[in-house]
Tab-separated table of C-alpha atoms in Angstrom:
chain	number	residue	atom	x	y	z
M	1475	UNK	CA	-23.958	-10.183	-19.802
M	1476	UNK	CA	-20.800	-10.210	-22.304
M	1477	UNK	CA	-18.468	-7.688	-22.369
M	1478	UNK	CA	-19.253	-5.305	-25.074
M	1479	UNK	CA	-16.207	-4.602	-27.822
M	1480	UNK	CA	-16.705	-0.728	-26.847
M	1481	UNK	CA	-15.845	-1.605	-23.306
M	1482	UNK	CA	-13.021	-4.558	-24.258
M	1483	UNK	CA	-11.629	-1.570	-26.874
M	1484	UNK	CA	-11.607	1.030	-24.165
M	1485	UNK	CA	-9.485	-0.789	-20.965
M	1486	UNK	CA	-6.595	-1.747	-23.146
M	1487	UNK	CA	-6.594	2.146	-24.090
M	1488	UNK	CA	-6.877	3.235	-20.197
M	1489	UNK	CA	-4.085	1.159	-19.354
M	1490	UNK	CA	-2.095	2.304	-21.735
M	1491	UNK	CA	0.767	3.782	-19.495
M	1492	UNK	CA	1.113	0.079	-18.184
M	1493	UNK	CA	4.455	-1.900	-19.783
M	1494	UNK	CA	3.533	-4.514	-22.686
M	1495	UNK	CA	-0.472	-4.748	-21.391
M	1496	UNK	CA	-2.374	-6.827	-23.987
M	1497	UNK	CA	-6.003	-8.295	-23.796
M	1498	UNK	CA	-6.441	-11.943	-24.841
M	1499	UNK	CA	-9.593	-13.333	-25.441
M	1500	UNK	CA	-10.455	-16.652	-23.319
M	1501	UNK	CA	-14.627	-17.668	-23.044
M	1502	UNK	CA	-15.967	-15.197	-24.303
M	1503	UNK	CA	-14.510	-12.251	-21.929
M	1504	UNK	CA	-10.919	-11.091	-21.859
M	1505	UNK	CA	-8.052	-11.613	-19.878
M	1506	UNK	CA	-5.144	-8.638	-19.219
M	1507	UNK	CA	-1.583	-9.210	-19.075
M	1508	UNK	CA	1.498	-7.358	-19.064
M	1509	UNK	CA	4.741	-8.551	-19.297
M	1510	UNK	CA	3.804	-11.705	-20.183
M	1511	UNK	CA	1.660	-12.607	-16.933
M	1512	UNK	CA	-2.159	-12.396	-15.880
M	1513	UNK	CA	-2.803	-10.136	-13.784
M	1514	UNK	CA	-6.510	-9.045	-14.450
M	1515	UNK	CA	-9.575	-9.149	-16.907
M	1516	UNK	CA	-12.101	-7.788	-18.877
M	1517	UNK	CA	-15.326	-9.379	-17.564
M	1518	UNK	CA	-19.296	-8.095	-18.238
M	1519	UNK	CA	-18.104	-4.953	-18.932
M	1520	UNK	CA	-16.051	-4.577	-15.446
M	1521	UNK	CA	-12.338	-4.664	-15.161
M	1522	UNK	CA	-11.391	-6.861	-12.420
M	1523	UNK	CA	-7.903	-7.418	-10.944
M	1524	UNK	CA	-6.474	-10.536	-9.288
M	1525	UNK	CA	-6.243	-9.958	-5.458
M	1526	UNK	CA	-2.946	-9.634	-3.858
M	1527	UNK	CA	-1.363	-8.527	-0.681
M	1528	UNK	CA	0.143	-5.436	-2.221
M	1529	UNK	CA	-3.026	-4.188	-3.823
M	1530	UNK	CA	-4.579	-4.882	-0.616
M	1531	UNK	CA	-4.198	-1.483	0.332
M	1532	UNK	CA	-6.558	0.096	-2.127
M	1533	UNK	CA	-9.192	-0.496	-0.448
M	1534	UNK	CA	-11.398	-1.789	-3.688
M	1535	UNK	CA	-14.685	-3.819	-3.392
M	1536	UNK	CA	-14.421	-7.589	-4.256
M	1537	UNK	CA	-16.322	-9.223	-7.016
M	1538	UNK	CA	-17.093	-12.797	-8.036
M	1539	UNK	CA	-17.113	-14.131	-11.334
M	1540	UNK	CA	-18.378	-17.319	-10.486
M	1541	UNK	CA	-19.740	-19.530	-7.913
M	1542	UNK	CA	-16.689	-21.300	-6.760
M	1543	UNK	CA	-14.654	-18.818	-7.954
M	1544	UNK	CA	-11.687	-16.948	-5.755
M	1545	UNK	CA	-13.026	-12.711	-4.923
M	1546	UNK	CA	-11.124	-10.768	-7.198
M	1547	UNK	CA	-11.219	-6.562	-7.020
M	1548	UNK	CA	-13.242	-4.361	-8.864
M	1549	UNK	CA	-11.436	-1.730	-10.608
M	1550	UNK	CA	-13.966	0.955	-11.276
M	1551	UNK	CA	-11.506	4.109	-11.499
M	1552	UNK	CA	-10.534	3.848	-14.896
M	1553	UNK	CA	-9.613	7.264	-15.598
M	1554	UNK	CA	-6.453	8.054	-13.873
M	1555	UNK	CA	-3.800	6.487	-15.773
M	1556	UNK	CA	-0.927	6.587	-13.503
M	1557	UNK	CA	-2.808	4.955	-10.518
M	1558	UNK	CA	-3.625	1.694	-13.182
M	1559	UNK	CA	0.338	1.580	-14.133
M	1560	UNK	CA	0.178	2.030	-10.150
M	1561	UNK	CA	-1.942	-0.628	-9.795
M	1562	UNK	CA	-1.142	-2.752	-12.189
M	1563	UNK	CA	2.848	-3.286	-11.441
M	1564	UNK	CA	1.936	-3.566	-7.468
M	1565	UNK	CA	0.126	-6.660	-8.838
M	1566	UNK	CA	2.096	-8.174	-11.451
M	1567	UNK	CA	5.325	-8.065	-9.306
M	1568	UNK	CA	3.531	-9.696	-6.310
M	1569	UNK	CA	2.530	-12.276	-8.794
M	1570	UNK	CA	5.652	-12.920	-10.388
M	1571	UNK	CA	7.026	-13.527	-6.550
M	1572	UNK	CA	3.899	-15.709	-5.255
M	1573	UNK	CA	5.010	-18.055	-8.581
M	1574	UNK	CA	8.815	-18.465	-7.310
């Protein structure tokens, strides 16, 4: 199942406490950056975030997009806006270190 534009339209919205987060669109689903690095997507209508040791700690369920395919979290909480600027720099700042 695609991602629907109602859903696509409504996670750039909920994240929009987080620093320069766009939504770029790559096979069909969407993938989330801010700050110039991905750091999660948009895909069949779920918003899933690349797994790091920082965000670790949340506690969220895993997900697979594919067969063959690294886990990746499940964000389901979409409505608290200062736990996905939480969130979401915990994860982009552990992935701007993994890349050094």
């Amino acid at each position: 199942m695609a991602t629907t534009k109602e859903y696509k339209d409504f996670v750039p919205e909920a994240l929009r406490s987080v620093p320069s987060v766009t939504a770029k669109p790559m096979m069909g689903e969407w993938l989330v950056y801010s700050e110039g690095g991905y750091y999660a997507g948009i895909f069949d209508n779920r918003f899933l975030l690349k797994k790091t040791a920082g965000n670790a700690r949340y506690g969220f369920s895993e997900a697979l997009l594919y067969e063959g395919a690294k886990m990746i979290y499940l964000v389901d909480n979409l409505d608290d806006a200062d736990f996905l600027k939480e969130i979401s720099a915990v994860t982009v700042e552990d992935l701007r270190k993994k890349k050094k």
